[in-house]
GROMACS .gro file of C-alpha atoms in nm:
model
  412
    1UNK     CA    1   0.000   0.000   0.000
    2UNK     CA    2   0.141   0.338  -0.104
    3UNK     CA    3   0.158   0.635   0.128
    4UNK     CA    4  -0.117   0.810  -0.072
    5UNK     CA    5  -0.344   0.508  -0.029
    6UNK     CA    6  -0.286   0.526   0.346
    7UNK     CA    7  -0.390   0.893   0.341
    8UNK     CA    8  -0.705   0.821   0.139
    9UNK     CA    9  -0.809   0.540   0.373
   10UNK     CA   10  -0.754   0.753   0.681
   11UNK     CA   11  -0.946   1.047   0.539
   12UNK     CA   12  -1.240   0.819   0.459
   13UNK     CA   13  -1.240   0.672   0.809
   14UNK     CA   14  -1.205   1.014   0.969
   15UNK     CA   15  -1.492   1.160   0.766
   16UNK     CA   16  -1.718   0.867   0.854
   17UNK     CA   17  -1.643   0.917   1.222
   18UNK     CA   18  -1.703   1.293   1.205
   19UNK     CA   19  -2.030   1.247   1.014
   20UNK     CA   20  -2.147   1.002   1.281
   21UNK     CA   21  -2.088   1.263   1.550
   22UNK     CA   22  -2.216   1.553   1.340
   23UNK     CA   23  -2.576   1.436   1.365
   24UNK     CA   24  -2.551   1.477   1.743
   25UNK     CA   25  -2.389   1.820   1.717
   26UNK     CA   26  -2.635   1.958   1.463
   27UNK     CA   27  -2.939   1.863   1.668
   28UNK     CA   28  -3.251   2.076   1.675
   29UNK     CA   29  -3.151   2.254   1.995
   30UNK     CA   30  -2.805   2.355   1.877
   31UNK     CA   31  -2.930   2.471   1.537
   32UNK     CA   32  -3.202   2.683   1.698
   33UNK     CA   33  -2.953   2.839   1.939
   34UNK     CA   34  -2.712   2.916   1.653
   35UNK     CA   35  -2.987   3.072   1.444
   36UNK     CA   36  -3.103   3.293   1.730
   37UNK     CA   37  -2.746   3.379   1.822
   38UNK     CA   38  -2.651   3.476   1.467
   39UNK     CA   39  -2.976   3.669   1.429
   40UNK     CA   40  -2.922   3.859   1.753
   41UNK     CA   41  -2.558   3.937   1.677
   42UNK     CA   42  -2.646   4.038   1.320
   43UNK     CA   43  -2.918   4.271   1.441
   44UNK     CA   44  -2.693   4.427   1.705
   45UNK     CA   45  -2.413   4.464   1.447
   46UNK     CA   46  -2.647   4.639   1.200
   47UNK     CA   47  -2.760   4.879   1.473
   48UNK     CA   48  -2.398   4.959   1.562
   49UNK     CA   49  -2.316   5.027   1.197
   50UNK     CA   50  -2.593   5.290   1.187
   51UNK     CA   51  -2.408   5.491   1.451
   52UNK     CA   52  -2.065   5.494   1.282
   53UNK     CA   53  -1.948   5.719   0.999
   54UNK     CA   54  -1.638   5.783   0.791
   55UNK     CA   55  -1.492   5.969   1.090
   56UNK     CA   56  -1.459   5.638   1.276
   57UNK     CA   57  -1.085   5.586   1.229
   58UNK     CA   58  -1.074   5.253   1.410
   59UNK     CA   59  -1.270   5.071   1.138
   60UNK     CA   60  -0.960   4.996   0.933
   61UNK     CA   61  -0.759   4.914   1.245
   62UNK     CA   62  -1.014   4.655   1.355
   63UNK     CA   63  -1.026   4.509   1.003
   64UNK     CA   64  -0.645   4.498   0.993
   65UNK     CA   65  -0.633   4.304   1.320
   66UNK     CA   66  -0.905   4.061   1.205
   67UNK     CA   67  -0.761   4.003   0.856
   68UNK     CA   68  -0.410   3.951   0.994
   69UNK     CA   69  -0.532   3.702   1.255
   70UNK     CA   70  -0.767   3.498   1.036
   71UNK     CA   71  -0.487   3.305   0.869
   72UNK     CA   72  -0.413   3.128   1.198
   73UNK     CA   73  -0.757   2.964   1.200
   74UNK     CA   74  -0.732   2.592   1.138
   75UNK     CA   75  -0.450   2.346   1.202
   76UNK     CA   76  -0.288   2.096   0.969
   77UNK     CA   77  -0.491   1.773   0.979
   78UNK     CA   78  -0.223   1.507   0.938
   79UNK     CA   79  -0.428   1.214   1.077
   80UNK     CA   80  -0.099   1.072   1.202
   81UNK     CA   81  -0.129   0.790   1.458
   82UNK     CA   82   0.115   0.706   1.740
   83UNK     CA   83   0.228   0.384   1.573
   84UNK     CA   84   0.335   0.575   1.260
   85UNK     CA   85   0.658   0.679   1.427
   86UNK     CA   86   0.763   0.315   1.392
   87UNK     CA   87   0.581   0.174   1.091
   88UNK     CA   88   0.604   0.476   0.857
   89UNK     CA   89   0.963   0.559   0.943
   90UNK     CA   90   1.093   0.361   0.646
   91UNK     CA   91   0.858   0.558   0.417
   92UNK     CA   92   0.974   0.898   0.539
   93UNK     CA   93   1.108   0.986   0.195
   94UNK     CA   94   0.752   0.952   0.056
   95UNK     CA   95   0.586   1.157   0.331
   96UNK     CA   96   0.611   1.482   0.137
   97UNK     CA   97   0.327   1.366  -0.090
   98UNK     CA   98   0.127   1.263   0.217
   99UNK     CA   99   0.157   1.609   0.372
  100UNK     CA  100   0.069   1.781   0.045
  101UNK     CA  101  -0.261   1.589   0.051
  102UNK     CA  102  -0.302   1.683   0.417
  103UNK     CA  103  -0.246   2.050   0.338
  104UNK     CA  104  -0.507   2.052   0.061
  105UNK     CA  105  -0.757   1.878   0.289
  106UNK     CA  106  -0.683   2.115   0.579
  107UNK     CA  107  -0.738   2.421   0.362
  108UNK     CA  108  -1.112   2.364   0.300
  109UNK     CA  109  -1.274   2.439   0.637
  110UNK     CA  110  -1.051   2.736   0.732
  111UNK     CA  111  -1.127   2.906   0.401
  112UNK     CA  112  -1.501   2.877   0.470
  113UNK     CA  113  -1.455   3.036   0.813
  114UNK     CA  114  -1.219   3.302   0.677
  115UNK     CA  115  -1.463   3.385   0.400
  116UNK     CA  116  -1.755   3.417   0.642
  117UNK     CA  117  -1.573   3.635   0.899
  118UNK     CA  118  -1.406   3.858   0.639
  119UNK     CA  119  -1.743   3.908   0.469
  120UNK     CA  120  -1.890   4.009   0.806
  121UNK     CA  121  -1.618   4.274   0.846
  122UNK     CA  122  -1.687   4.431   0.504
  123UNK     CA  123  -1.999   4.632   0.612
  124UNK     CA  124  -1.782   4.804   0.874
  125UNK     CA  125  -1.519   4.889   0.612
  126UNK     CA  126  -1.781   5.016   0.367
  127UNK     CA  127  -1.944   5.232   0.636
  128UNK     CA  128  -1.617   5.385   0.762
  129UNK     CA  129  -1.410   5.415   0.444
  130UNK     CA  130  -1.425   5.426   0.065
  131UNK     CA  131  -1.418   5.048   0.011
  132UNK     CA  132  -1.688   4.870  -0.190
  133UNK     CA  133  -1.837   4.529  -0.115
  134UNK     CA  134  -1.673   4.393  -0.430
  135UNK     CA  135  -1.332   4.452  -0.269
  136UNK     CA  136  -1.404   4.152  -0.046
  137UNK     CA  137  -1.307   3.920  -0.333
  138UNK     CA  138  -0.958   4.074  -0.345
  139UNK     CA  139  -0.917   4.062   0.034
  140UNK     CA  140  -1.031   3.700   0.041
  141UNK     CA  141  -0.790   3.603  -0.239
  142UNK     CA  142  -0.504   3.762  -0.042
  143UNK     CA  143  -0.594   3.567   0.271
  144UNK     CA  144  -0.618   3.242   0.072
  145UNK     CA  145  -0.260   3.287  -0.047
  146UNK     CA  146  -0.130   3.364   0.302
  147UNK     CA  147  -0.330   3.080   0.459
  148UNK     CA  148  -0.171   2.836   0.213
  149UNK     CA  149   0.169   2.964   0.323
  150UNK     CA  150   0.068   2.923   0.690
  151UNK     CA  151  -0.029   2.558   0.638
  152UNK     CA  152   0.297   2.497   0.455
  153UNK     CA  153   0.473   2.656   0.753
  154UNK     CA  154   0.305   2.402   0.981
  155UNK     CA  155   0.462   2.127   0.769
  156UNK     CA  156   0.798   2.299   0.807
  157UNK     CA  157   0.757   2.315   1.186
  158UNK     CA  158   0.713   1.939   1.217
  159UNK     CA  159   1.064   1.903   1.074
  160UNK     CA  160   1.223   2.158   1.307
  161UNK     CA  161   1.391   2.037   1.625
  162UNK     CA  162   1.401   2.345   1.847
  163UNK     CA  163   1.096   2.532   1.974
  164UNK     CA  164   1.261   2.865   1.896
  165UNK     CA  165   1.287   2.761   1.530
  166UNK     CA  166   0.913   2.690   1.522
  167UNK     CA  167   0.841   3.025   1.689
  168UNK     CA  168   1.054   3.198   1.426
  169UNK     CA  169   0.854   3.028   1.150
  170UNK     CA  170   0.528   3.145   1.309
  171UNK     CA  171   0.657   3.501   1.338
  172UNK     CA  172   0.763   3.507   0.972
  173UNK     CA  173   0.418   3.398   0.855
  174UNK     CA  174   0.254   3.646   1.093
  175UNK     CA  175   0.463   3.932   0.954
  176UNK     CA  176   0.373   3.834   0.597
  177UNK     CA  177   0.004   3.841   0.691
  178UNK     CA  178   0.031   4.176   0.871
  179UNK     CA  179   0.215   4.341   0.581
  180UNK     CA  180  -0.020   4.213   0.308
  181UNK     CA  181  -0.328   4.314   0.512
  182UNK     CA  182  -0.180   4.659   0.575
  183UNK     CA  183  -0.110   4.711   0.204
  184UNK     CA  184  -0.461   4.600   0.111
  185UNK     CA  185  -0.636   4.824   0.364
  186UNK     CA  186  -0.418   5.136   0.364
  187UNK     CA  187  -0.284   5.143   0.006
  188UNK     CA  188  -0.514   4.948  -0.228
  189UNK     CA  189  -0.674   4.600  -0.221
  190UNK     CA  190  -0.486   4.494  -0.535
  191UNK     CA  191  -0.158   4.612  -0.383
  192UNK     CA  192  -0.233   4.386  -0.086
  193UNK     CA  193  -0.307   4.098  -0.325
  194UNK     CA  194   0.023   4.160  -0.503
  195UNK     CA  195   0.199   4.160  -0.166
  196UNK     CA  196   0.035   3.829  -0.071
  197UNK     CA  197   0.131   3.678  -0.406
  198UNK     CA  198   0.488   3.799  -0.368
  199UNK     CA  199   0.498   3.660  -0.013
  200UNK     CA  200   0.379   3.321  -0.139
  201UNK     CA  201   0.637   3.313  -0.416
  202UNK     CA  202   0.914   3.424  -0.179
  203UNK     CA  203   0.813   3.161   0.077
  204UNK     CA  204   0.815   2.871  -0.166
  205UNK     CA  205   1.128   2.987  -0.347
  206UNK     CA  206   1.357   3.091  -0.061
  207UNK     CA  207   1.221   3.093   0.295
  208UNK     CA  208   1.071   2.744   0.274
  209UNK     CA  209   1.405   2.594   0.170
  210UNK     CA  210   1.592   2.794   0.433
  211UNK     CA  211   1.372   2.664   0.717
  212UNK     CA  212   1.337   2.304   0.596
  213UNK     CA  213   1.547   2.030   0.755
  214UNK     CA  214   1.589   1.670   0.655
  215UNK     CA  215   1.393   1.459   0.903
  216UNK     CA  216   1.046   1.474   1.058
  217UNK     CA  217   1.012   1.507   1.434
  218UNK     CA  218   0.771   1.220   1.484
  219UNK     CA  219   0.715   1.270   1.855
  220UNK     CA  220   0.614   1.634   1.801
  221UNK     CA  221   0.403   1.534   1.500
  222UNK     CA  222   0.207   1.270   1.696
  223UNK     CA  223   0.157   1.509   1.988
  224UNK     CA  224   0.033   1.788   1.760
  225UNK     CA  225  -0.224   1.566   1.589
  226UNK     CA  226  -0.340   1.422   1.923
  227UNK     CA  227  -0.397   1.775   2.055
  228UNK     CA  228  -0.592   1.872   1.742
  229UNK     CA  229  -0.822   1.570   1.768
  230UNK     CA  230  -0.867   1.624   2.142
  231UNK     CA  231  -0.989   1.979   2.080
  232UNK     CA  232  -1.243   1.852   1.827
  233UNK     CA  233  -1.363   1.576   2.059
  234UNK     CA  234  -1.397   1.819   2.350
  235UNK     CA  235  -1.640   2.025   2.143
  236UNK     CA  236  -1.838   1.721   2.029
  237UNK     CA  237  -1.841   1.594   2.388
  238UNK     CA  238  -2.074   1.882   2.473
  239UNK     CA  239  -2.344   1.701   2.277
  240UNK     CA  240  -2.268   1.329   2.304
  241UNK     CA  241  -2.028   1.088   2.474
  242UNK     CA  242  -1.701   1.032   2.291
  243UNK     CA  243  -1.533   0.694   2.351
  244UNK     CA  244  -1.195   0.841   2.259
  245UNK     CA  245  -1.233   1.121   2.514
  246UNK     CA  246  -1.283   1.058   2.882
  247UNK     CA  247  -1.330   1.340   3.127
  248UNK     CA  248  -1.067   1.372   3.396
  249UNK     CA  249  -1.127   1.413   3.769
  250UNK     CA  250  -0.952   1.692   3.959
  251UNK     CA  251  -0.918   1.719   4.337
  252UNK     CA  252  -1.014   2.090   4.362
  253UNK     CA  253  -0.965   2.113   4.737
  254UNK     CA  254  -1.074   2.479   4.731
  255UNK     CA  255  -1.431   2.357   4.666
  256UNK     CA  256  -1.441   2.133   4.974
  257UNK     CA  257  -1.633   2.398   5.167
  258UNK     CA  258  -1.928   2.362   4.930
  259UNK     CA  259  -1.944   1.986   4.984
  260UNK     CA  260  -1.866   2.022   5.354
  261UNK     CA  261  -2.173   2.238   5.416
  262UNK     CA  262  -2.402   1.966   5.284
  263UNK     CA  263  -2.608   1.772   5.535
  264UNK     CA  264  -2.472   1.418   5.497
  265UNK     CA  265  -2.788   1.217   5.551
  266UNK     CA  266  -2.942   0.936   5.353
  267UNK     CA  267  -3.186   1.163   5.170
  268UNK     CA  268  -2.892   1.360   5.028
  269UNK     CA  269  -2.703   1.061   4.887
  270UNK     CA  270  -2.750   1.153   4.521
  271UNK     CA  271  -2.722   1.524   4.593
  272UNK     CA  272  -2.376   1.455   4.734
  273UNK     CA  273  -2.277   1.230   4.442
  274UNK     CA  274  -2.404   1.467   4.172
  275UNK     CA  275  -2.231   1.761   4.342
  276UNK     CA  276  -1.902   1.568   4.348
  277UNK     CA  277  -1.933   1.472   3.981
  278UNK     CA  278  -2.019   1.828   3.884
  279UNK     CA  279  -1.746   2.003   4.082
  280UNK     CA  280  -1.464   1.755   4.016
  281UNK     CA  281  -1.552   1.617   3.673
  282UNK     CA  282  -1.409   1.832   3.396
  283UNK     CA  283  -1.675   1.730   3.141
  284UNK     CA  284  -1.957   1.889   3.346
  285UNK     CA  285  -1.784   2.180   3.517
  286UNK     CA  286  -1.610   2.278   3.193
  287UNK     CA  287  -1.941   2.273   3.008
  288UNK     CA  288  -2.110   2.502   3.264
  289UNK     CA  289  -1.816   2.743   3.271
  290UNK     CA  290  -1.788   2.765   2.892
  291UNK     CA  291  -2.159   2.822   2.834
  292UNK     CA  292  -2.175   3.075   3.117
  293UNK     CA  293  -1.882   3.276   2.979
  294UNK     CA  294  -2.021   3.275   2.625
  295UNK     CA  295  -2.366   3.372   2.755
  296UNK     CA  296  -2.216   3.653   2.963
  297UNK     CA  297  -2.039   3.790   2.657
  298UNK     CA  298  -2.352   3.779   2.445
  299UNK     CA  299  -2.592   3.940   2.694
  300UNK     CA  300  -2.333   4.206   2.778
  301UNK     CA  301  -2.295   4.304   2.413
  302UNK     CA  302  -2.666   4.305   2.327
  303UNK     CA  303  -2.844   4.618   2.453
  304UNK     CA  304  -3.199   4.543   2.337
  305UNK     CA  305  -3.420   4.400   2.615
  306UNK     CA  306  -3.611   4.153   2.397
  307UNK     CA  307  -3.292   4.013   2.250
  308UNK     CA  308  -3.131   3.992   2.595
  309UNK     CA  309  -3.429   3.792   2.723
  310UNK     CA  310  -3.424   3.558   2.424
  311UNK     CA  311  -3.048   3.500   2.438
  312UNK     CA  312  -3.033   3.453   2.816
  313UNK     CA  313  -3.319   3.201   2.804
  314UNK     CA  314  -3.149   3.015   2.521
  315UNK     CA  315  -2.823   2.983   2.714
  316UNK     CA  316  -3.008   2.873   3.026
  317UNK     CA  317  -3.189   2.608   2.824
  318UNK     CA  318  -2.868   2.493   2.657
  319UNK     CA  319  -2.691   2.466   2.993
  320UNK     CA  320  -2.974   2.272   3.152
  321UNK     CA  321  -3.021   2.043   2.852
  322UNK     CA  322  -2.651   1.956   2.830
  323UNK     CA  323  -2.645   1.868   3.201
  324UNK     CA  324  -2.917   1.605   3.168
  325UNK     CA  325  -2.657   1.323   3.116
  326UNK     CA  326  -2.537   1.394   3.472
  327UNK     CA  327  -2.855   1.218   3.590
  328UNK     CA  328  -2.721   0.891   3.441
  329UNK     CA  329  -2.360   0.945   3.554
  330UNK     CA  330  -2.365   0.673   3.820
  331UNK     CA  331  -2.597   0.425   3.648
  332UNK     CA  332  -2.308   0.200   3.545
  333UNK     CA  333  -2.169   0.199   3.897
  334UNK     CA  334  -2.255  -0.126   4.077
  335UNK     CA  335  -2.296   0.036   4.420
  336UNK     CA  336  -2.560   0.277   4.287
  337UNK     CA  337  -2.791  -0.024   4.241
  338UNK     CA  338  -2.727  -0.138   4.598
  339UNK     CA  339  -2.787   0.199   4.763
  340UNK     CA  340  -3.099   0.183   4.986
  341UNK     CA  341  -3.225   0.504   4.830
  342UNK     CA  342  -3.555   0.561   4.654
  343UNK     CA  343  -3.546   0.659   4.286
  344UNK     CA  344  -3.748   0.972   4.350
  345UNK     CA  345  -3.462   1.103   4.567
  346UNK     CA  346  -3.232   1.077   4.267
  347UNK     CA  347  -3.473   1.286   4.060
  348UNK     CA  348  -3.516   1.545   4.337
  349UNK     CA  349  -3.140   1.574   4.381
  350UNK     CA  350  -3.088   1.640   4.011
  351UNK     CA  351  -3.373   1.893   4.010
  352UNK     CA  352  -3.206   2.079   4.294
  353UNK     CA  353  -2.871   2.077   4.114
  354UNK     CA  354  -3.027   2.211   3.794
  355UNK     CA  355  -3.228   2.479   3.972
  356UNK     CA  356  -2.925   2.601   4.170
  357UNK     CA  357  -2.701   2.620   3.863
  358UNK     CA  358  -2.957   2.790   3.641
  359UNK     CA  359  -3.044   3.050   3.905
  360UNK     CA  360  -2.672   3.114   3.963
  361UNK     CA  361  -2.626   3.159   3.587
  362UNK     CA  362  -2.928   3.392   3.585
  363UNK     CA  363  -2.754   3.595   3.855
  364UNK     CA  364  -2.443   3.627   3.640
  365UNK     CA  365  -2.657   3.743   3.347
  366UNK     CA  366  -2.823   3.997   3.581
  367UNK     CA  367  -2.483   4.142   3.672
  368UNK     CA  368  -2.384   4.162   3.303
  369UNK     CA  369  -2.710   4.327   3.192
  370UNK     CA  370  -2.709   4.576   3.482
  371UNK     CA  371  -2.389   4.725   3.339
  372UNK     CA  372  -2.552   4.816   3.006
  373UNK     CA  373  -2.925   4.841   3.084
  374UNK     CA  374  -3.150   5.014   3.343
  375UNK     CA  375  -3.174   4.837   3.679
  376UNK     CA  376  -3.547   4.762   3.649
  377UNK     CA  377  -3.498   4.611   3.305
  378UNK     CA  378  -3.214   4.390   3.430
  379UNK     CA  379  -3.427   4.291   3.730
  380UNK     CA  380  -3.712   4.194   3.494
  381UNK     CA  381  -3.475   3.980   3.289
  382UNK     CA  382  -3.353   3.813   3.608
  383UNK     CA  383  -3.712   3.744   3.713
  384UNK     CA  384  -3.795   3.580   3.378
  385UNK     CA  385  -3.475   3.376   3.389
  386UNK     CA  386  -3.552   3.260   3.744
  387UNK     CA  387  -3.904   3.159   3.636
  388UNK     CA  388  -3.755   2.964   3.346
  389UNK     CA  389  -3.514   2.793   3.589
  390UNK     CA  390  -3.809   2.676   3.798
  391UNK     CA  391  -4.005   2.552   3.496
  392UNK     CA  392  -3.704   2.374   3.347
  393UNK     CA  393  -3.601   2.194   3.667
  394UNK     CA  394  -3.948   2.117   3.802
  395UNK     CA  395  -4.151   2.058   3.484
  396UNK     CA  396  -3.937   2.000   3.175
  397UNK     CA  397  -3.663   1.789   3.333
  398UNK     CA  398  -3.894   1.524   3.494
  399UNK     CA  399  -4.093   1.501   3.171
  400UNK     CA  400  -3.771   1.459   2.972
  401UNK     CA  401  -3.647   1.182   3.202
  402UNK     CA  402  -3.983   1.005   3.180
  403UNK     CA  403  -3.976   1.024   2.801
  404UNK     CA  404  -3.621   0.886   2.786
  405UNK     CA  405  -3.717   0.602   3.021
  406UNK     CA  406  -4.017   0.514   2.803
  407UNK     CA  407  -3.796   0.510   2.494
  408UNK     CA  408  -3.556   0.270   2.666
  409UNK     CA  409  -3.842   0.036   2.759
  410UNK     CA  410  -3.969   0.039   2.400
  411UNK     CA  411  -3.625  -0.051   2.273
  412UNK     CA  412  -3.611  -0.344   2.512
   0.00000   0.00000   0.00000
């Protein structure tokens, strides 16, 4: 089997695996949240654009920062496996063709993201300067050229031994991006495109050869690909369990006071267990923290009461819905079957956990909204969020558990 055949087989297997998980990611709840989020951000963005004029000098500066940074979106997908450092070592001379295929494959998704974000920046440029919407094509073409250089630089870095050499490579690509973006925004878009083209030619003709060394650093290569896949699995793990990714448990002694204040009686058995899993398990605590931070950012940026209510309720729902698997966390544990505890206590414990977390998140949203909105308006939002927390934990959650239990019985 040739090295190209190995790449084709791995890409096929990887795509099948990602498509299997994608149906869990793109569920109805996530799609609805994304649509509302994009709609709210788009509306807020359009309202902000109405207040800016050509006197707003920071429009080009913001675009310069965004355009220069976009090329670092997306890593090289090598699909290298740990055993390759042994079994593909004798084929190292043929690996250049393998990484060319990897570079072409890795270019697709970043270009979609770069195109979307750069297109979103264009209304700001049009409103604050003399650019036209048609100039986006030239800007995008410039970023495509630089992004191709950046992916090629990632291939160079996996052949460099010292970390300082890799940092130097990153800095060179960053400077090329900054210069081409500056020329496009402050001189002329076509001048920026010419600069990007010249940078690409210079890279492949001179700089690439100067930085390239003879052998691949397999240990670094395996570690880099493992980190890339772990980041993908961590995102997917928000929606479904990933066999390849297991959450870790951390001691977190600074949270002992929360557990210590709990009344350790038989009725609180599951409350104690769920609290431990939530506070010490990274899969649950990380989920709550991430959604809370994103929600805080959104509600702080949106200044329209209706949109704030909609977005805060959506993030509360998403947080509560993603925590439902915590209810089944101990089902595979043998001792949980032997506990002399009634099942209704398990449900009540989870309801209390959900209510406490959602109200706490509502409080954070109240603090964020009180900074940008009148106090009474923020208080009204907090009241609606608290009411939603009650309805979700006391009405929706038991109904959801009952429905899932009925589905399991039907399958049996």
